[in-house]
CSV table of C-alpha atoms and ligand atoms in Angstrom, one decimal:
chain,number,residue,atom,x,y,z
P,178,MET,CA,-64.2,20.8,-34.3
P,179,ASN,CA,-66.4,22.0,-31.5
P,180,ILE,CA,-66.7,21.4,-27.3
P,181,ILE,CA,-68.9,21.1,-25.8
P,182,GLY,CA,-69.0,21.3,-21.6
P,183,GLY,CA,-71.6,19.6,-19.6
P,184,HIS,CA,-72.8,21.5,-16.6
P,185,ALA,CA,-70.8,19.8,-14.4
P,186,SER,CA,-66.9,19.9,-16.8
P,187,GLN,CA,-67.4,24.1,-17.6
P,188,LEU,CA,-63.9,24.9,-16.9
P,189,LEU,CA,-62.4,22.0,-18.1
P,190,ALA,CA,-63.6,22.0,-21.2
P,191,ALA,CA,-63.3,25.6,-21.5
P,192,ARG,CA,-59.9,24.5,-20.9
P,193,VAL,CA,-59.5,22.1,-23.6
P,194,SER,CA,-60.9,24.2,-26.0
P,195,GLU,CA,-58.2,26.4,-25.3
P,196,LEU,CA,-55.5,25.0,-26.0
P,197,LEU,CA,-56.6,23.0,-29.1
P,198,LYS,CA,-58.2,26.1,-29.8
P,199,TYR,CA,-61.4,24.1,-30.6
P,200,LYS,CA,-64.8,26.5,-30.5
P,201,LEU,CA,-66.4,26.0,-27.4
P,202,LEU,CA,-70.2,25.7,-27.8
P,203,ILE,CA,-72.5,27.3,-25.4
P,204,SER,CA,-75.6,25.0,-23.9
P,205,GLU,CA,-78.2,26.3,-21.4
P,206,PHE,CA,-79.3,24.4,-18.7
P,207,LYS,CA,-82.3,24.8,-17.0
P,208,ARG,CA,-85.4,22.6,-15.0
P,209,PHE,CA,-88.5,21.9,-15.5
P,210,PRO,CA,-91.3,22.8,-12.4
P,211,ASP,CA,-91.4,19.2,-11.8
P,212,GLY,CA,-87.3,18.9,-11.6
P,213,GLU,CA,-86.8,17.0,-15.0
P,214,GLN,CA,-83.2,18.4,-16.5
P,215,TYR,CA,-83.8,20.9,-19.9
P,216,ILE,CA,-80.4,21.1,-21.9
P,217,ARG,CA,-80.4,22.9,-25.8
P,218,ILE,CA,-77.3,23.4,-26.9
P,219,LEU,CA,-77.8,26.7,-28.3
P,220,ASP,CA,-74.6,26.8,-31.2
P,221,GLU,CA,-75.2,25.1,-34.5
P,222,PHE,CA,-73.2,21.9,-35.1
P,223,ALA,CA,-74.9,19.6,-37.3
P,224,GLY,CA,-72.8,17.3,-39.0
P,225,ASP,CA,-70.1,18.7,-36.8
P,226,SER,CA,-67.4,16.6,-35.0
P,227,VAL,CA,-68.5,17.3,-31.7
P,228,THR,CA,-66.9,16.7,-27.9
P,229,ILE,CA,-68.9,16.6,-24.8
P,230,ILE,CA,-67.0,16.4,-21.5
P,231,GLN,CA,-69.0,16.0,-18.5
P,232,SER,CA,-67.7,14.2,-15.2
P,233,THR,CA,-70.5,12.3,-13.7
P,234,VAL,CA,-70.8,13.2,-9.9
P,235,THR,CA,-73.6,12.9,-9.2
P,236,ASP,CA,-77.0,10.8,-11.1
P,237,SER,CA,-77.8,14.9,-12.3
P,238,ASP,CA,-74.8,14.6,-14.3
P,239,LEU,CA,-75.1,11.3,-15.4
P,240,VAL,CA,-78.6,12.5,-16.9
P,241,SER,CA,-77.7,15.9,-18.3
P,242,LEU,CA,-74.8,13.3,-20.3
P,243,LEU,CA,-77.3,11.5,-21.7
P,244,LEU,CA,-79.6,15.0,-22.7
P,245,LEU,CA,-76.3,16.3,-24.6
P,246,ILE,CA,-75.4,12.4,-26.1
P,247,GLU,CA,-79.1,12.8,-27.9
P,248,ALA,CA,-79.0,16.5,-28.4
P,249,CYS,CA,-75.4,15.4,-30.3
P,250,SER,CA,-77.7,13.6,-32.6
P,251,GLU,CA,-76.3,15.1,-35.8
P,252,ALA,CA,-73.2,15.8,-35.9
P,253,SER,CA,-71.0,13.7,-37.6
P,254,GLU,CA,-68.9,12.1,-34.7
P,255,LEU,CA,-69.3,11.8,-30.8
P,256,ASN,CA,-66.8,11.7,-28.7
P,257,VAL,CA,-67.9,11.8,-24.7
P,258,ILE,CA,-65.4,13.0,-22.8
P,259,ILE,CA,-65.8,11.9,-18.7
P,260,PRO,CA,-63.1,12.8,-16.5
P,261,TYR,CA,-65.6,11.8,-13.3
P,262,MET,CA,-67.0,8.2,-13.7
P,263,GLY,CA,-69.8,8.1,-10.8
P,264,TYR,CA,-70.7,4.4,-9.6
P,265,ALA,CA,-67.4,3.2,-11.4
P,266,ARG,CA,-66.4,1.5,-7.7
P,267,GLN,CA,-69.4,-0.8,-7.1
P,268,ASP,CA,-67.4,-2.8,-9.7
P,269,LYS,CA,-68.6,-6.3,-8.9
P,270,ARG,CA,-71.0,-8.1,-7.8
P,271,PHE,CA,-69.6,-7.6,-3.8
P,272,LYS,CA,-73.2,-9.3,-1.9
P,273,SER,CA,-75.6,-11.1,-4.3
P,274,GLY,CA,-78.8,-9.9,-5.2
P,275,GLU,CA,-76.1,-5.8,-5.8
P,276,PRO,CA,-76.0,-5.2,-9.1
P,277,ILE,CA,-72.7,-4.0,-11.0
P,278,SER,CA,-73.3,-0.5,-10.8
P,279,ALA,CA,-70.3,0.5,-13.1
P,280,HIS,CA,-71.3,-1.8,-15.9
P,281,ALA,CA,-75.4,-0.3,-15.5
P,282,VAL,CA,-73.7,3.2,-15.3
P,283,ALA,CA,-71.2,2.4,-18.9
P,284,ARG,CA,-74.1,0.5,-20.5
P,285,THR,CA,-75.9,3.9,-21.0
P,286,VAL,CA,-73.3,5.8,-22.6
P,287,LYS,CA,-73.9,5.9,-26.4
P,288,ALA,CA,-70.1,7.4,-28.6
P,289,ASP,CA,-68.3,7.6,-30.7
P,290,ASN,CA,-64.9,7.4,-28.9
P,291,ILE,CA,-65.4,7.3,-25.1
P,292,TYR,CA,-62.9,8.5,-22.4
P,293,THR,CA,-62.1,8.4,-19.1
P,294,ILE,CA,-59.6,9.6,-16.6
P,295,ASN,CA,-58.1,6.7,-14.6
P,296,ILE,CA,-61.4,5.1,-13.9
P,297,HIS,CA,-62.1,3.1,-10.6
P,298,ASP,CA,-61.7,-0.6,-12.7
P,299,PRO,CA,-60.6,-0.3,-17.0
P,300,ASP,CA,-62.7,-3.6,-17.2
P,301,ILE,CA,-65.5,-1.0,-17.1
P,302,LEU,CA,-64.5,-0.2,-20.1
P,303,ASP,CA,-66.0,-2.7,-22.6
P,304,HIS,CA,-69.2,-2.0,-21.2
P,305,PHE,CA,-70.0,1.5,-23.2
P,306,ASP,CA,-71.2,1.7,-26.8
P,307,GLY,CA,-68.4,2.6,-28.4
P,308,ASN,CA,-64.1,2.9,-28.1
P,309,ALA,CA,-63.1,3.3,-24.8
P,310,VAL,CA,-60.1,4.8,-23.6
P,311,ASN,CA,-58.9,5.7,-20.2
P,312,LEU,CA,-56.6,8.2,-20.2
P,313,ASP,CA,-53.9,8.3,-17.0
P,314,ALA,CA,-54.1,11.9,-15.2
P,315,THR,CA,-50.5,11.2,-12.7
P,316,PRO,CA,-47.8,12.7,-14.9
P,317,VAL,CA,-49.4,15.7,-14.7
P,318,ILE,CA,-50.2,15.6,-11.1
P,319,GLY,CA,-46.3,14.8,-10.9
P,320,LYS,CA,-45.2,17.0,-13.1
P,321,TYR,CA,-47.5,19.6,-9.9
P,322,ILE,CA,-45.1,17.5,-7.5
P,323,LYS,CA,-42.1,18.3,-9.0
P,324,ASN,CA,-42.4,22.0,-8.8
P,325,LEU,CA,-42.6,22.3,-4.9
P,326,VAL,CA,-40.2,22.2,-2.5
P,327,LEU,CA,-39.5,19.2,-1.0
P,328,VAL,CA,-37.5,17.2,1.5
P,329,LYS,CA,-35.9,14.2,0.3
P,330,PRO,CA,-39.2,13.6,-1.3
P,331,ILE,CA,-41.3,9.9,-1.8
P,332,ILE,CA,-44.7,8.9,-3.4
P,333,ILE,CA,-46.8,6.2,-1.5
P,334,ALA,CA,-49.8,4.5,-2.6
P,335,PRO,CA,-52.5,4.1,0.4
P,336,ASP,CA,-52.8,0.6,-1.3
P,337,ASP,CA,-51.3,-2.0,-4.2
P,338,GLY,CA,-54.1,-1.3,-6.3
P,339,ALA,CA,-52.9,2.6,-6.2
P,340,ILE,CA,-49.8,1.0,-7.3
P,341,GLY,CA,-49.7,1.8,-10.8
P,342,LEU,CA,-50.2,5.6,-10.3
P,343,ALA,CA,-47.6,5.5,-7.6
P,344,ARG,CA,-45.6,4.6,-9.9
P,345,ASN,CA,-46.7,7.1,-13.2
P,346,ALA,CA,-46.6,10.2,-10.5
P,347,SER,CA,-42.7,9.2,-10.3
P,348,ARG,CA,-42.1,8.3,-13.7
P,349,ASP,CA,-40.7,11.3,-15.1
P,350,LEU,CA,-39.6,13.0,-11.9
P,351,GLY,CA,-37.1,10.2,-10.7
P,352,LEU,CA,-38.5,9.5,-7.1
P,353,GLU,CA,-38.7,6.2,-4.7
P,354,TYR,CA,-42.2,5.1,-4.4
P,355,ASP,CA,-43.5,2.4,-2.3
P,356,TYR,CA,-47.2,1.3,-1.3
P,357,LEU,CA,-49.4,0.4,2.7
P,358,GLU,CA,-51.9,-2.6,2.6
P,359,LYS,CA,-54.6,-1.7,3.1
P,360,THR,CA,-57.8,-3.2,5.2
P,361,ARG,CA,-61.7,-1.4,4.4
P,362,LEU,CA,-63.7,-2.3,7.4
P,363,SER,CA,-66.7,-0.1,5.8
P,364,GLY,CA,-67.8,2.9,3.4
P,365,GLU,CA,-66.2,5.0,5.5
P,366,GLU,CA,-63.6,2.9,7.8
P,367,VAL,CA,-60.1,1.6,6.8
P,368,THR,CA,-56.9,0.4,8.8
P,369,ILE,CA,-53.4,1.0,7.0
P,370,GLN,CA,-50.7,-1.5,8.3
P,371,PRO,CA,-47.9,0.2,8.8
P,372,LYS,CA,-44.9,-0.8,6.5
P,373,ASN,CA,-41.2,-0.4,7.2
P,374,LEU,CA,-40.9,2.5,5.4
P,375,ASP,CA,-37.8,5.0,5.8
P,376,VAL,CA,-40.2,8.6,5.7
P,377,LYS,CA,-38.3,9.6,8.9
P,378,GLY,CA,-37.7,13.7,8.7
P,379,ARG,CA,-39.4,13.5,4.3
P,380,ASP,CA,-41.9,14.6,2.4
P,381,VAL,CA,-44.4,12.6,1.4
P,382,ILE,CA,-46.9,12.4,-1.6
P,383,ILE,CA,-49.6,10.1,-0.8
P,384,ILE,CA,-51.9,9.3,-4.6
P,385,ASP,CA,-54.8,7.8,-5.0
P,386,ASP,CA,-57.4,7.6,-7.6
P,387,ILE,CA,-60.0,9.2,-5.5
P,388,ILE,CA,-60.5,11.1,-2.2
P,389,SER,CA,-64.3,9.9,-1.0
P,390,THR,CA,-65.0,10.3,2.7
P,391,GLY,CA,-60.8,11.0,3.2
P,392,GLY,CA,-60.9,7.9,5.6
P,393,THR,CA,-57.9,5.9,3.2
P,394,MET,CA,-55.8,9.7,3.4
P,395,ALA,CA,-56.4,10.2,7.1
P,396,GLU,CA,-55.4,6.8,8.3
P,397,THR,CA,-52.1,6.9,5.8
P,398,ILE,CA,-51.3,10.7,6.6
P,399,SER,CA,-51.7,9.6,10.3
P,400,LEU,CA,-49.7,6.8,10.2
P,401,LEU,CA,-47.3,8.0,8.3
P,402,ARG,CA,-46.8,11.3,10.2
P,403,LYS,CA,-45.7,9.2,13.3
P,404,GLN,CA,-43.6,6.8,11.3
P,405,GLY,CA,-41.3,10.6,11.5
P,406,ALA,CA,-43.2,11.7,8.1
P,407,HIS,CA,-41.7,15.8,7.8
P,408,SER,CA,-44.4,17.3,5.8
P,409,VAL,CA,-47.6,14.7,3.5
P,410,TYR,CA,-49.1,16.2,1.0
P,411,ALA,CA,-51.9,14.1,-0.3
P,412,ALA,CA,-52.5,13.8,-4.0
P,413,CYS,CA,-55.7,12.2,-5.9
P,414,VAL,CA,-56.5,12.3,-9.4
P,415,HIS,CA,-60.7,12.5,-8.3
P,416,PRO,CA,-61.0,14.5,-5.2
P,417,VAL,CA,-64.8,13.7,-4.4
P,418,LEU,CA,-64.3,15.2,-0.9
P,419,SER,CA,-68.0,13.9,-0.2
P,420,ASN,CA,-68.9,16.0,3.7
P,421,ASN,CA,-66.4,16.4,6.3
P,422,ALA,CA,-62.8,14.4,4.1
P,423,VAL,CA,-61.5,18.1,3.7
P,424,LEU,CA,-61.1,18.7,7.4
P,425,LYS,CA,-61.1,14.5,8.3
P,426,LEU,CA,-57.2,15.5,6.4
P,427,PHE,CA,-55.6,18.2,7.6
P,428,ARG,CA,-57.3,17.0,11.2
P,429,ALA,CA,-54.4,13.6,10.1
P,430,GLY,CA,-52.0,16.0,8.9
P,431,ALA,CA,-52.4,16.8,5.9
P,432,ARG,CA,-50.0,19.9,4.5
P,433,GLY,CA,-52.1,20.5,2.2
P,434,ILE,CA,-54.8,18.5,-0.8
P,435,ILE,CA,-53.0,18.2,-4.5
P,436,ALA,CA,-56.2,17.0,-6.9
P,437,THR,CA,-57.2,17.5,-10.6
P,438,ASP,CA,-59.9,19.2,-12.2
P,439,THR,CA,-61.9,16.2,-13.4
P,440,ILE,CA,-64.2,17.6,-10.0
P,441,ASP,CA,-63.6,21.5,-9.9
P,442,LYS,CA,-63.1,22.2,-6.4
P,443,GLY,CA,-60.9,24.2,-4.5
P,444,VAL,CA,-57.7,22.0,-4.1
P,445,SER,CA,-58.3,21.4,-8.4
P,446,VAL,CA,-54.7,23.1,-8.9
P,447,VAL,CA,-53.8,20.6,-11.2
P,448,SER,CA,-55.2,20.7,-14.8
P,449,ALA,CA,-56.2,17.6,-15.9
P,450,ALA,CA,-56.8,19.5,-20.3
P,451,PRO,CA,-53.6,18.3,-21.1
P,452,VAL,CA,-54.4,15.4,-20.9
P,453,ILE,CA,-57.6,15.3,-22.5
P,454,ALA,CA,-56.6,17.6,-25.5
P,455,LYS,CA,-54.0,15.4,-26.5
P,456,ALA,CA,-56.0,12.3,-26.7
P,457,ILE,CA,-58.9,13.8,-29.8
P,458,LYS,CA,-56.4,15.9,-31.4
R,28,R5P,C1,-60.6,2.4,-3.3
R,28,R5P,O1,-60.1,1.3,-3.9
R,28,R5P,C2,-60.2,3.9,-3.7
R,28,R5P,O2,-58.9,4.4,-4.6
R,28,R5P,C3,-59.9,4.7,-3.0
R,28,R5P,O3,-58.9,5.0,-1.8
R,28,R5P,C4,-61.6,4.9,-2.1
R,28,R5P,O4,-61.9,5.3,-2.7
R,28,R5P,C5,-61.3,6.4,-1.1
R,28,R5P,O5,-62.3,6.2,-0.6
R,28,R5P,P1,-61.8,7.2,0.6
R,28,R5P,O6,-61.9,8.4,0.6
R,28,R5P,O7,-63.7,7.0,1.7
R,28,R5P,O8,-61.8,6.4,1.8
């Protein structure tokens, strides 16, 4: 088995190859003078099984993934791992005339097996051209939390959609978990309803699938701090962290940010590599 790390997921691909002792192929990434991408896999793999690992954070990452898939047309079997899939949050036609962007993107990806990690809506899996499976990285976040020194910890989801993340992260730790109620006012603005949670003097870990603008987390952190939480950590699988999200979280009173390397950022202190390795082994 060979592993190909796309431009956006080189470190994660290297970690998976290290865990499984699979060969990490070297690719070249360049641009033509007009800005179009040029990709070449420099190692031989024809007739072998190949796994491409590439998050699609930007449009360019998606094109890069499509080029890698085409370059692997001579592989005997092709697995594609999309640790973070962009456009997944436009999973409905919220207003008439809108595309279901997640379906449009999924339809472009053709492989024998496709794996996503905590994709925003698992229904998207039906739109890939291949056998698609969604993996769960919350237990590895849970393991990281277990090693923190915390006072009466509780894991809280900012909305009922994320309750499964809180439950799974806390499962092996035997920790208490709960959720709040969020209303989205705009792309950047949300309100979180106060709930009678006993957080006074306790350390809280808020967990969500994505931190993008940081609006959801910042509101939740402020609320829990006002309710007397001792310290509040913001945890997520996918640290999109657009614009000034990091500043917003710390200004709201976060003690720290805990995220995985589905997107490689300074806060990616937990690796999703064991989750991927277990799935493709
Ligand atoms: C929304 O349904 C997601 O689960 C996240 O809560 C959301 O994507 C976070 O976005 P932001 O950081 O922009 O509030």
